mmCIF file of C-alpha atoms in Angstrom:
data_model
loop_
_atom_site.group_PDB
_atom_site.id
_atom_site.type_symbol
_atom_site.label_atom_id
_atom_site.label_comp_id
_atom_site.label_asym_id
_atom_site.label_seq_id
_atom_site.Cartn_x
_atom_site.Cartn_y
_atom_site.Cartn_z
ATOM 1 C CA MET A 1 28.900 2.735 -40.909
ATOM 2 C CA ILE A 2 26.097 5.504 -41.979
ATOM 3 C CA ALA A 3 22.935 4.825 -40.253
ATOM 4 C CA PRO A 4 20.108 3.406 -42.314
ATOM 5 C CA LYS A 5 17.535 6.188 -42.709
ATOM 6 C CA PHE A 6 14.225 4.603 -43.990
ATOM 7 C CA ASN A 7 10.477 5.572 -43.700
ATOM 8 C CA ASP A 8 7.972 3.591 -41.831
ATOM 9 C CA THR A 9 6.987 1.789 -44.417
ATOM 10 C CA VAL A 10 10.506 0.526 -45.040
ATOM 11 C CA ARG A 11 11.361 -0.124 -41.434
ATOM 12 C CA GLY A 12 7.821 -2.411 -41.179
ATOM 13 C CA GLU A 13 9.709 -4.712 -43.250
ATOM 14 C CA ARG A 14 13.175 -4.191 -42.121
ATOM 15 C CA GLN A 15 11.958 -4.117 -38.157
ATOM 16 C CA HIS A 16 12.327 -8.089 -37.558
ATOM 17 C CA TRP A 17 15.861 -8.310 -38.729
ATOM 18 C CA PRO A 18 17.899 -10.210 -35.658
ATOM 19 C CA GLU A 19 21.044 -8.539 -37.122
ATOM 20 C CA SER A 20 21.348 -5.497 -38.960
ATOM 21 C CA PRO A 21 21.461 -6.464 -42.957
ATOM 22 C CA GLN A 22 24.552 -3.602 -43.234
ATOM 23 C CA VAL A 23 26.549 -5.975 -40.581
ATOM 24 C CA LEU A 24 25.811 -8.805 -42.948
ATOM 25 C CA LEU A 25 26.736 -7.455 -46.268
ATOM 26 C CA GLN A 26 30.248 -6.128 -44.486
ATOM 27 C CA ARG A 27 30.583 -9.447 -42.817
ATOM 28 C CA PHE A 28 30.179 -10.764 -46.720
ATOM 29 C CA ILE A 29 32.532 -8.205 -47.812
ATOM 30 C CA HIS A 30 34.977 -9.451 -45.365
ATOM 31 C CA ARG A 31 34.975 -13.115 -45.451
ATOM 32 C CA VAL A 32 35.502 -12.516 -49.475
ATOM 33 C CA GLU A 33 38.517 -10.349 -49.477
ATOM 34 C CA SER A 34 39.929 -12.866 -47.215
ATOM 35 C CA VAL A 35 40.749 -14.910 -49.761
ATOM 36 C CA LEU A 36 41.308 -11.871 -52.887
ATOM 37 C CA LEU A 37 43.353 -9.812 -50.732
ATOM 38 C CA GLY A 38 43.456 -5.757 -51.689
ATOM 39 C CA LYS A 39 40.607 -5.774 -53.901
ATOM 40 C CA ARG A 40 37.423 -4.475 -51.156
ATOM 41 C CA GLU A 41 36.440 -2.412 -53.807
ATOM 42 C CA THR A 42 35.966 -4.277 -56.234
ATOM 43 C CA ILE A 43 33.995 -7.105 -54.016
ATOM 44 C CA LYS A 44 32.188 -4.063 -52.987
ATOM 45 C CA MET A 45 30.994 -3.706 -56.741
ATOM 46 C CA THR A 46 30.114 -7.729 -57.071
ATOM 47 C CA LEU A 47 28.142 -7.777 -54.614
ATOM 48 C CA THR A 48 26.136 -4.457 -55.153
ATOM 49 C CA ALA A 49 25.557 -6.193 -59.168
ATOM 50 C CA MET A 50 24.357 -9.140 -57.386
ATOM 51 C CA LEU A 51 21.955 -7.565 -54.371
ATOM 52 C CA ALA A 52 20.890 -5.300 -57.248
ATOM 53 C CA GLY A 53 19.399 -8.718 -58.810
ATOM 54 C CA GLY A 54 21.978 -8.530 -61.463
ATOM 55 C CA HIS A 55 24.272 -10.929 -62.832
ATOM 56 C CA VAL A 56 28.759 -9.872 -63.053
ATOM 57 C CA LEU A 57 30.829 -10.764 -66.169
ATOM 58 C CA LEU A 58 34.482 -10.360 -64.686
ATOM 59 C CA GLU A 59 37.194 -10.046 -67.557
ATOM 60 C CA ASP A 60 41.030 -9.656 -66.856
ATOM 61 C CA VAL A 61 43.554 -11.224 -67.511
ATOM 62 C CA PRO A 62 44.816 -15.160 -66.494
ATOM 63 C CA GLY A 63 46.065 -15.787 -63.178
ATOM 64 C CA VAL A 64 44.564 -12.150 -60.863
ATOM 65 C CA GLY A 65 41.856 -13.989 -59.248
ATOM 66 C CA LYS A 66 38.445 -13.938 -61.420
ATOM 67 C CA THR A 67 37.538 -17.308 -60.654
ATOM 68 C CA MET A 68 38.174 -17.463 -57.107
ATOM 69 C CA LEU A 69 36.201 -13.751 -56.614
ATOM 70 C CA ALA A 70 33.434 -15.648 -57.954
ATOM 71 C CA HIS A 71 33.726 -18.988 -55.644
ATOM 72 C CA ALA A 72 33.823 -17.066 -52.937
ATOM 73 C CA CYS A 73 31.231 -14.517 -53.168
ATOM 74 C CA ALA A 74 28.961 -17.928 -53.990
ATOM 75 C CA ARG A 75 30.272 -19.273 -50.628
ATOM 76 C CA ALA A 76 29.355 -16.381 -48.527
ATOM 77 C CA LEU A 77 26.184 -16.096 -49.952
ATOM 78 C CA GLY A 78 25.281 -19.555 -49.464
ATOM 79 C CA GLY A 79 22.387 -21.275 -51.043
ATOM 80 C CA GLU A 80 23.283 -24.248 -53.522
ATOM 81 C CA PHE A 81 26.277 -23.067 -55.983
ATOM 82 C CA LYS A 82 27.132 -25.016 -59.553
ATOM 83 C CA ARG A 83 30.391 -24.583 -61.133
ATOM 84 C CA ILE A 84 30.099 -24.807 -65.434
ATOM 85 C CA GLN A 85 34.074 -24.730 -67.241
ATOM 86 C CA PHE A 86 32.861 -23.730 -70.854
ATOM 87 C CA THR A 87 34.905 -25.499 -73.736
ATOM 88 C CA SER A 88 34.881 -25.216 -77.518
ATOM 89 C CA ASP A 89 32.844 -28.382 -77.592
ATOM 90 C CA MET A 90 29.861 -27.602 -74.930
ATOM 91 C CA LEU A 91 26.004 -27.968 -76.526
ATOM 92 C CA PRO A 92 22.963 -26.089 -74.983
ATOM 93 C CA ALA A 93 21.933 -29.026 -72.774
ATOM 94 C CA ASP A 94 24.892 -29.185 -71.128
ATOM 95 C CA VAL A 95 23.747 -26.009 -69.463
ATOM 96 C CA VAL A 96 20.105 -26.131 -69.673
ATOM 97 C CA GLY A 97 19.565 -29.954 -69.012
ATOM 98 C CA GLY A 98 17.957 -31.764 -71.238
ATOM 99 C CA ALA A 99 15.071 -35.029 -71.393
ATOM 100 C CA LEU A 100 16.713 -38.412 -70.858
ATOM 101 C CA TRP A 101 14.649 -41.935 -71.800
ATOM 102 C CA ASP A 102 14.001 -43.360 -67.946
ATOM 103 C CA SER A 103 13.911 -47.740 -68.925
ATOM 104 C CA ARG A 104 11.685 -47.770 -65.399
ATOM 105 C CA SER A 105 8.878 -45.255 -66.445
ATOM 106 C CA GLY A 106 9.104 -45.482 -70.153
ATOM 107 C CA GLU A 107 9.123 -42.261 -70.553
ATOM 108 C CA LEU A 108 11.080 -39.194 -71.045
ATOM 109 C CA ILE A 109 12.199 -37.288 -68.150
ATOM 110 C CA TYR A 110 13.670 -34.219 -67.342
ATOM 111 C CA ARG A 111 17.428 -33.348 -66.224
ATOM 112 C CA PRO A 112 18.316 -30.761 -64.986
ATOM 113 C CA GLY A 113 21.623 -28.913 -66.298
ATOM 114 C CA PRO A 114 24.140 -26.915 -64.012
ATOM 115 C CA ILE A 115 22.227 -23.647 -64.592
ATOM 116 C CA MET A 116 19.606 -24.965 -61.886
ATOM 117 C CA ALA A 117 20.939 -23.487 -58.946
ATOM 118 C CA ASN A 118 21.073 -20.050 -56.797
ATOM 119 C CA ILE A 119 25.077 -19.368 -57.894
ATOM 120 C CA VAL A 120 26.072 -20.028 -60.732
ATOM 121 C CA LEU A 121 29.590 -19.924 -62.108
ATOM 122 C CA ALA A 122 30.472 -19.262 -65.772
ATOM 123 C CA ASP A 123 34.342 -20.147 -65.851
ATOM 124 C CA GLU A 124 35.923 -18.878 -69.512
ATOM 125 C CA ILE A 125 32.222 -18.210 -70.752
ATOM 126 C CA ASN A 126 34.029 -17.124 -74.241
ATOM 127 C CA ARG A 127 35.658 -20.381 -74.669
ATOM 128 C CA THR A 128 32.576 -21.791 -76.009
ATOM 129 C CA SER A 129 30.698 -21.046 -79.505
ATOM 130 C CA PRO A 130 28.019 -18.351 -79.817
ATOM 131 C CA ARG A 131 25.367 -21.093 -79.910
ATOM 132 C CA THR A 132 25.971 -22.644 -76.148
ATOM 133 C CA GLN A 133 26.449 -18.701 -74.783
ATOM 134 C CA SER A 134 22.715 -18.099 -76.188
ATOM 135 C CA ALA A 135 21.761 -20.755 -73.883
ATOM 136 C CA LEU A 136 21.911 -18.532 -71.172
ATOM 137 C CA LEU A 137 19.544 -15.963 -72.571
ATOM 138 C CA GLU A 138 16.251 -16.812 -71.263
ATOM 139 C CA ALA A 139 17.934 -17.803 -67.757
ATOM 140 C CA MET A 140 19.485 -14.268 -66.687
ATOM 141 C CA GLU A 141 16.477 -12.019 -67.929
ATOM 142 C CA GLU A 142 13.456 -14.326 -67.578
ATOM 143 C CA ARG A 143 15.064 -16.469 -64.828
ATOM 144 C CA HIS A 144 13.845 -19.500 -66.151
ATOM 145 C CA VAL A 145 14.426 -22.182 -69.390
ATOM 146 C CA THR A 146 12.525 -23.748 -71.785
ATOM 147 C CA VAL A 147 13.963 -27.249 -72.702
ATOM 148 C CA ASP A 148 11.088 -29.821 -74.814
ATOM 149 C CA GLY A 149 8.569 -26.471 -75.215
ATOM 150 C CA GLU A 150 8.576 -26.794 -71.195
ATOM 151 C CA THR A 151 9.396 -23.815 -69.105
ATOM 152 C CA ARG A 152 11.042 -24.443 -65.974
ATOM 153 C CA ALA A 153 11.696 -21.862 -63.408
ATOM 154 C CA LEU A 154 15.138 -21.008 -61.817
ATOM 155 C CA PRO A 155 15.581 -21.149 -58.353
ATOM 156 C CA LYS A 156 15.183 -18.268 -56.333
ATOM 157 C CA PRO A 157 17.879 -16.001 -55.749
ATOM 158 C CA PHE A 158 19.571 -16.998 -59.263
ATOM 159 C CA MET A 159 22.785 -15.160 -59.883
ATOM 160 C CA LEU A 160 25.440 -15.944 -62.671
ATOM 161 C CA ILE A 161 29.186 -14.565 -62.163
ATOM 162 C CA ALA A 162 30.720 -15.475 -65.864
ATOM 163 C CA THR A 163 34.560 -14.981 -66.101
ATOM 164 C CA GLN A 164 36.500 -14.496 -69.665
ATOM 165 C CA ASN A 165 39.648 -13.592 -70.779
ATOM 166 C CA PRO A 166 40.349 -10.713 -73.200
ATOM 167 C CA LEU A 167 39.019 -11.393 -76.586
ATOM 168 C CA ASP A 168 42.654 -11.233 -78.683
ATOM 169 C CA TYR A 169 43.479 -14.231 -76.239
ATOM 170 C CA GLU A 170 43.394 -17.577 -78.846
ATOM 171 C CA GLY A 171 40.640 -19.853 -78.850
ATOM 172 C CA THR A 172 38.197 -17.224 -77.694
ATOM 173 C CA ASN A 173 34.581 -15.806 -79.048
ATOM 174 C CA PRO A 174 32.953 -12.331 -78.610
ATOM 175 C CA LEU A 175 29.523 -12.883 -76.694
ATOM 176 C CA PRO A 176 26.588 -11.671 -78.550
ATOM 177 C CA GLU A 177 25.247 -8.203 -77.640
ATOM 178 C CA ALA A 178 22.216 -9.084 -76.062
ATOM 179 C CA GLN A 179 23.909 -11.074 -73.983
ATOM 180 C CA MET A 180 26.520 -8.588 -72.816
ATOM 181 C CA ASP A 181 23.532 -6.088 -72.038
ATOM 182 C CA ARG A 182 22.573 -8.815 -70.075
ATOM 183 C CA PHE A 183 25.098 -8.419 -67.873
ATOM 184 C CA MET A 184 24.538 -5.522 -64.705
ATOM 185 C CA MET A 185 28.226 -5.026 -64.852
ATOM 186 C CA ARG A 186 31.152 -5.870 -65.835
ATOM 187 C CA LEU A 187 34.412 -5.816 -63.714
ATOM 188 C CA SER A 188 38.141 -6.190 -63.902
ATOM 189 C CA ILE A 189 40.231 -7.383 -60.959
ATOM 190 C CA GLY A 190 43.524 -6.362 -61.758
ATOM 191 C CA TYR A 191 47.132 -7.373 -60.437
ATOM 192 C CA PRO A 192 47.292 -6.807 -56.714
ATOM 193 C CA GLU A 193 49.630 -4.113 -55.280
ATOM 194 C CA GLN A 194 52.837 -5.080 -53.999
ATOM 195 C CA GLN A 195 51.862 -5.466 -50.633
ATOM 196 C CA ASP A 196 48.996 -7.187 -51.368
ATOM 197 C CA GLU A 197 50.567 -10.106 -53.534
ATOM 198 C CA LEU A 198 54.016 -10.528 -50.553
ATOM 199 C CA ARG A 199 50.728 -11.009 -48.132
ATOM 200 C CA LEU A 200 49.444 -13.221 -50.118
ATOM 201 C CA LEU A 201 52.730 -15.733 -51.308
ATOM 202 C CA ALA A 202 53.584 -15.473 -47.235
ATOM 203 C CA GLN A 203 50.204 -17.154 -46.801
ATOM 204 C CA TYR A 204 51.210 -19.642 -49.549
ATOM 205 C CA ALA A 205 54.769 -20.228 -47.349
ATOM 206 C CA ASP A 206 53.599 -20.307 -44.186
ATOM 207 C CA GLY A 207 50.681 -22.676 -45.064
ATOM 208 C CA GLN A 208 48.262 -20.884 -44.018
ATOM 209 C CA ARG A 209 45.847 -19.914 -46.912
ATOM 210 C CA LYS A 210 42.569 -19.810 -47.129
ATOM 211 C CA GLU A 211 40.981 -21.181 -49.973
ATOM 212 C CA PRO A 212 37.344 -20.194 -51.182
ATOM 213 C CA GLN A 213 35.780 -23.145 -50.106
ATOM 214 C CA GLN A 214 36.819 -22.736 -46.775
ATOM 215 C CA LEU A 215 34.529 -19.904 -46.562
ATOM 216 C CA ARG A 216 31.338 -20.123 -44.446
ATOM 217 C CA PRO A 217 27.883 -18.125 -45.474
ATOM 218 C CA ALA A 218 27.784 -15.075 -44.442
ATOM 219 C CA VAL A 219 24.155 -14.338 -45.864
ATOM 220 C CA MET A 220 21.477 -17.195 -45.876
ATOM 221 C CA PRO A 221 18.754 -17.719 -49.042
ATOM 222 C CA GLU A 222 15.987 -16.502 -47.595
ATOM 223 C CA GLU A 223 17.760 -13.365 -46.104
ATOM 224 C CA TRP A 224 19.195 -12.486 -49.513
ATOM 225 C CA LEU A 225 15.557 -12.017 -50.854
ATOM 226 C CA ARG A 226 14.526 -9.368 -48.284
ATOM 227 C CA MET A 227 17.824 -7.927 -48.797
ATOM 228 C CA GLN A 228 17.335 -7.389 -52.542
ATOM 229 C CA ASN A 229 13.659 -6.197 -51.785
ATOM 230 C CA GLU A 230 14.583 -4.019 -49.169
ATOM 231 C CA ALA A 231 16.967 -2.240 -51.938
ATOM 232 C CA GLN A 232 14.418 -1.672 -54.031
ATOM 233 C CA LEU A 233 12.722 0.470 -52.277
ATOM 234 C CA ALA A 234 15.611 2.805 -51.638
ATOM 235 C CA TYR A 235 14.463 6.313 -52.688
ATOM 236 C CA VAL A 236 15.152 8.124 -56.019
ATOM 237 C CA HIS A 237 14.716 11.371 -56.530
ATOM 238 C CA PRO A 238 13.072 12.498 -59.656
ATOM 239 C CA GLU A 239 15.913 15.082 -60.479
ATOM 240 C CA LEU A 240 18.357 11.535 -60.522
ATOM 241 C CA LEU A 241 15.915 9.416 -62.409
ATOM 242 C CA ASP A 242 15.718 12.500 -65.276
ATOM 243 C CA TYR A 243 19.968 12.327 -64.934
ATOM 244 C CA ILE A 244 19.840 8.847 -65.811
ATOM 245 C CA VAL A 245 17.337 8.936 -68.938
ATOM 246 C CA LYS A 246 19.390 12.489 -70.259
ATOM 247 C CA VAL A 247 22.856 10.206 -70.579
ATOM 248 C CA ALA A 248 21.285 7.316 -71.966
ATOM 249 C CA ASN A 249 19.563 10.195 -74.467
ATOM 250 C CA ALA A 250 22.992 11.770 -74.635
ATOM 251 C CA SER A 251 24.714 8.253 -75.879
ATOM 252 C CA ARG A 252 22.002 7.420 -78.138
ATOM 253 C CA ARG A 253 22.501 10.646 -79.857
ATOM 254 C CA SER A 254 26.412 10.443 -80.033
ATOM 255 C CA GLN A 255 28.486 11.072 -83.179
ATOM 256 C CA LEU A 256 31.107 8.718 -81.344
ATOM 257 C CA LEU A 257 29.166 5.871 -80.582
ATOM 258 C CA LEU A 258 27.968 3.057 -82.858
ATOM 259 C CA THR A 259 25.579 1.988 -79.892
ATOM 260 C CA GLY A 260 23.977 3.932 -77.027
ATOM 261 C CA LEU A 261 22.368 2.976 -74.022
ATOM 262 C CA SER A 262 19.561 0.475 -73.983
ATOM 263 C CA PRO A 263 16.581 1.101 -71.332
ATOM 264 C CA ARG A 264 17.812 -2.184 -69.728
ATOM 265 C CA ALA A 265 20.811 -0.210 -68.572
ATOM 266 C CA GLY A 266 18.967 2.799 -67.422
ATOM 267 C CA ARG A 267 17.373 0.072 -65.244
ATOM 268 C CA ASP A 268 20.316 -1.753 -64.314
ATOM 269 C CA TRP A 269 22.046 1.374 -63.554
ATOM 270 C CA LEU A 270 19.222 2.396 -61.434
ATOM 271 C CA ARG A 271 19.033 -0.601 -59.165
ATOM 272 C CA ALA A 272 22.786 -0.798 -59.010
ATOM 273 C CA ALA A 273 23.103 2.798 -57.231
ATOM 274 C CA GLN A 274 19.366 1.482 -55.003
ATOM 275 C CA ALA A 275 21.678 -1.582 -54.271
ATOM 276 C CA TYR A 276 24.856 0.597 -53.336
ATOM 277 C CA ALA A 277 22.912 3.187 -51.128
ATOM 278 C CA TYR A 278 21.569 0.278 -48.909
ATOM 279 C CA ILE A 279 25.171 -1.161 -48.465
ATOM 280 C CA GLU A 280 26.039 1.826 -47.064
ATOM 281 C CA GLY A 281 22.782 1.567 -45.064
ATOM 282 C CA ARG A 282 21.042 4.503 -46.812
ATOM 283 C CA GLY A 283 17.118 4.447 -47.464
ATOM 284 C CA TYR A 284 17.550 6.872 -50.391
ATOM 285 C CA VAL A 285 20.220 7.346 -53.679
ATOM 286 C CA LEU A 286 22.589 9.669 -53.540
ATOM 287 C CA PRO A 287 24.670 11.645 -56.775
ATOM 288 C CA ASP A 288 27.672 9.939 -55.589
ATOM 289 C CA ASP A 289 25.640 6.462 -55.578
ATOM 290 C CA LEU A 290 25.250 6.860 -59.308
ATOM 291 C CA LEU A 291 28.546 7.842 -60.187
ATOM 292 C CA ALA A 292 30.066 5.242 -58.462
ATOM 293 C CA THR A 293 28.182 2.510 -60.652
ATOM 294 C CA GLY A 294 27.896 4.638 -63.806
ATOM 295 C CA GLU A 295 30.813 3.166 -65.850
ATOM 296 C CA ALA A 296 30.664 -0.402 -64.392
ATOM 297 C CA VAL A 297 27.317 -0.623 -65.263
ATOM 298 C CA LEU A 298 27.403 1.269 -68.694
ATOM 299 C CA ILE A 299 30.211 0.706 -70.120
ATOM 300 C CA HIS A 300 30.475 -2.930 -71.733
ATOM 301 C CA ARG A 301 27.001 -1.863 -73.410
ATOM 302 C CA LEU A 302 28.639 0.869 -75.877
ATOM 303 C CA GLU A 303 30.606 0.235 -78.827
ATOM 304 C CA ALA A 304 32.778 2.994 -80.609
ATOM 305 C CA TYR A 305 33.374 3.981 -83.663
ATOM 306 C CA PRO A 306 36.033 1.656 -85.262
ATOM 307 C CA GLY A 307 39.796 3.744 -84.283
ATOM 308 C CA MET A 308 38.051 4.971 -81.028
ATOM 309 C CA ASN A 309 38.470 1.327 -78.950
ATOM 310 C CA GLY A 310 41.869 2.476 -77.654
ATOM 311 C CA LEU A 311 44.096 -0.739 -76.796
ATOM 312 C CA GLY A 312 42.003 -3.471 -78.425
ATOM 313 C CA ALA A 313 39.030 -5.391 -77.819
ATOM 314 C CA GLY A 314 40.554 -6.237 -73.864
ATOM 315 C CA ALA A 315 40.375 -2.425 -72.962
ATOM 316 C CA HIS A 316 37.371 -0.315 -72.624
ATOM 317 C CA GLY A 317 38.955 2.711 -74.880
ATOM 318 C CA GLY A 318 37.035 4.992 -76.790
ATOM 319 C CA ALA A 319 33.735 3.810 -75.499
ATOM 320 C CA ALA A 320 34.851 4.640 -71.933
ATOM 321 C CA GLU A 321 36.265 7.791 -72.306
ATOM 322 C CA THR A 322 33.255 8.973 -74.272
ATOM 323 C CA LEU A 323 30.736 7.957 -71.479
ATOM 324 C CA ARG A 324 32.767 9.883 -68.962
ATOM 325 C CA GLN A 325 32.785 12.887 -71.242
ATOM 326 C CA LEU A 326 29.057 12.644 -71.390
ATOM 327 C CA ILE A 327 28.484 11.836 -67.566
ATOM 328 C CA ARG A 328 30.743 15.013 -67.176
ATOM 329 C CA ALA A 329 29.099 17.058 -69.851
ATOM 330 C CA ILE A 330 25.429 16.615 -68.258
ATOM 331 C CA PRO A 331 24.075 18.551 -64.683
ATOM 332 C CA LEU A 332 23.841 16.132 -61.887
ATOM 333 C CA MET A 333 21.683 17.482 -58.805
ATOM 334 C CA HIS A 334 23.890 17.963 -55.400
ATOM 335 C CA LYS A 335 23.596 15.708 -53.355
ATOM 336 C CA SER A 336 22.077 17.731 -50.149
ATOM 337 C CA THR A 337 19.339 17.891 -52.224
ATOM 338 C CA ALA A 338 18.448 14.186 -52.870
ATOM 339 C CA SER A 339 19.089 13.307 -49.361
ATOM 340 C CA GLY A 340 16.723 16.233 -48.069
ATOM 341 C CA PHE A 341 13.387 14.466 -49.969
ATOM 342 C CA SER A 342 11.709 11.534 -47.946
ATOM 343 C CA ARG A 343 9.913 8.788 -49.857
ATOM 344 C CA ALA A 344 6.746 9.476 -47.405
ATOM 345 C CA GLY A 345 6.254 13.082 -48.254
ATOM 346 C CA GLY A 346 8.603 13.877 -51.472
ATOM 347 C CA ARG A 347 9.679 17.345 -50.054
ATOM 348 C CA HIS A 348 12.515 18.787 -48.366
ATOM 349 C CA GLU A 349 13.380 18.131 -44.505
#
């Protein structure tokens, strides 16, 4: 593991850790991987988004472990966990809660909805109506909900992990564009490798299969909040910030894309790169951190013109290829230049 390289200011906030944050985060990955075999990179990207304070959308065919990954991450993180199974007849009040008449007090009282938790699993989110999906917009961005004219803050930390099947499956509804933009990452698990699937079946055959609910927390909510704050202190060279802006502007000018990247997309890309560097034990962001997180953060926010979407709604298609071309076309600074600047002095070491 790469040794942390934080300046004096950041070290002042890190010196009281009884155990290295990077050790705790690697333990988090290991515990989740014990139930989702062979998907370490997907788990790491999910952890990166959560550490950056973002929400994750898991999109894949049924049966590959979307709900298992979400549940395992929630268990490893600790805090209060709630699961919402979205159906076609759900109403917004089923998510955010509502007012109920209390006969004893003779007044209306607020009944919290399942959104009031540290980690919320929105299972098969695209099986409910757009009206109910829109109930999540305020919670995802502002971290509070408004019920009967009164605003109520969500617990800290708050993270939403949503799963959905590809849109060409019967009984699904596309997520509103505004909601898609509020997911920091869209990830796909994919089918397991042959050796991992064999291990999975062997665990079931021997009765040794570990389920997500058996996992112990690797991190406590208070520790998680400290980690999120520290991750945002990772130094980002001005040339890397300029690169993010150039990619965003190029997507807006592209004649192959209907919609380009929003300023929120650039912010999320920055936060994801900082969190990725923090997991690696670095106090500065490398170009490789941007490249590693770019597609997961950006692709689901882009829409290609009709005929450019490849294999259908479930595939990234033309938008993905266009983004890759933009990223390759814009020059990116060498990693040694990025790591050679200290946040305190702003000069090459």
